[in-house]
GROMACS .gro file of C-alpha atoms in nm:
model
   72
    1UNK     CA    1   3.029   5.616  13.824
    2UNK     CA    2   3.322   5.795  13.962
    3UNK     CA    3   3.245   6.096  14.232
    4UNK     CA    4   3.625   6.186  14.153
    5UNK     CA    5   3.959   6.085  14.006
    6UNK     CA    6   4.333   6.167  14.163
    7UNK     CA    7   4.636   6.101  13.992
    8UNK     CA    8   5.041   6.136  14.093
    9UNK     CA    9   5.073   6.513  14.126
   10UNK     CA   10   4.687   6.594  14.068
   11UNK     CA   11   4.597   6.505  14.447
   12UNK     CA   12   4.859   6.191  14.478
   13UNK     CA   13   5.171   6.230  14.658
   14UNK     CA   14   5.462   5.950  14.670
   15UNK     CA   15   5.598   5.975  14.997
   16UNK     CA   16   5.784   5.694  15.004
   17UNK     CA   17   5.841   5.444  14.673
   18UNK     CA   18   6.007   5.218  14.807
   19UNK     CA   19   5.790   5.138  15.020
   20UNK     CA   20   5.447   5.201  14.828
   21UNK     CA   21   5.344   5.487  15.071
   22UNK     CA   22   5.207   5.790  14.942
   23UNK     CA   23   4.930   6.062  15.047
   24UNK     CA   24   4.575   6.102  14.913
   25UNK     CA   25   4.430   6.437  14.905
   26UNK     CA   26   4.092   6.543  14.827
   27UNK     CA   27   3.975   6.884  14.794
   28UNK     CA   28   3.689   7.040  14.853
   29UNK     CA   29   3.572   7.035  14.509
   30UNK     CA   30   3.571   6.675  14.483
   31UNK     CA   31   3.307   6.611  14.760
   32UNK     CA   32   3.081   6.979  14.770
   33UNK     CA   33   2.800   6.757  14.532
   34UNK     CA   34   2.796   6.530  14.796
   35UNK     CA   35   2.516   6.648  15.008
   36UNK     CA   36   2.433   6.439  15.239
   37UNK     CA   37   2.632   6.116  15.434
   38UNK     CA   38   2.796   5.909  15.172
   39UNK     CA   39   2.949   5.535  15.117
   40UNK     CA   40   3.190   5.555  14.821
   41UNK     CA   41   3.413   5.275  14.707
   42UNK     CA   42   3.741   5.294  14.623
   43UNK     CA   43   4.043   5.126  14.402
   44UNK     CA   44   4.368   5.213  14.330
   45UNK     CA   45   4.536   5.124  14.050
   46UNK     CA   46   4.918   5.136  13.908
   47UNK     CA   47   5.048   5.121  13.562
   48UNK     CA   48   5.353   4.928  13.448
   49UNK     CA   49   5.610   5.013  13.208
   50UNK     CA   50   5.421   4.815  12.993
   51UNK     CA   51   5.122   5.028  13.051
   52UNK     CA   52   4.964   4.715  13.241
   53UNK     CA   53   4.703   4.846  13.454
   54UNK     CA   54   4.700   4.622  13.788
   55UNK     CA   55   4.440   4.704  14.070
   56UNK     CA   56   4.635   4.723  14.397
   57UNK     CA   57   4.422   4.830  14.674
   58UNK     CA   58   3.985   4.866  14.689
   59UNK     CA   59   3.794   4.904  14.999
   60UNK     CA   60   3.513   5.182  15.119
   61UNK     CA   61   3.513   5.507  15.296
   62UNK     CA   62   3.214   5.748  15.448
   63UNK     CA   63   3.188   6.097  15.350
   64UNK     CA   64   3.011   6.347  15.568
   65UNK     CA   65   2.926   6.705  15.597
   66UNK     CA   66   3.146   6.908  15.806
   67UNK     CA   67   2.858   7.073  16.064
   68UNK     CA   68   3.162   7.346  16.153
   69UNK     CA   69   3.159   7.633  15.858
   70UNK     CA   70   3.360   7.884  15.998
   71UNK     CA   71   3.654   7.844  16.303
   72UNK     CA   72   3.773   8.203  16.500
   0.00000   0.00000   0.00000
């Protein structure tokens, strides 16, 4: 079950095509119904022009609560 979905220009940034870099951002919104520490696995797939869907990249990250709600 997916906790969240990004896409290219919906929290996916290419920063560099040629060489396959680009930047991942999650908002807030996709991790506020975590609520406690959480293991979530991951995969990222392209599409081809021939609307081949290829899985390029899986692996696992930990979520966890921020304990700082406010900075001065």
């Amino acid at each position: 079950v997916a906790v969240f979905q990004k896409t290219v220009g919906d929290g996916i940034t290419i920063t560099d095509a040629p060489n396959g870099v680009m930047l991942v951002r999650l908002a807030e919104a996709d991790t506020s119904s975590l609520t406690k520490r959480t293991h979530l696995e991951y995969d990222l797939q392209v599409k081809d022009t021939s609307n081949g869907v290829w899985t390029v990249a899986r692996g696992s990250l930990v979520v966890e609560a921020d304990v700082t709600r406010t900075t001065s």
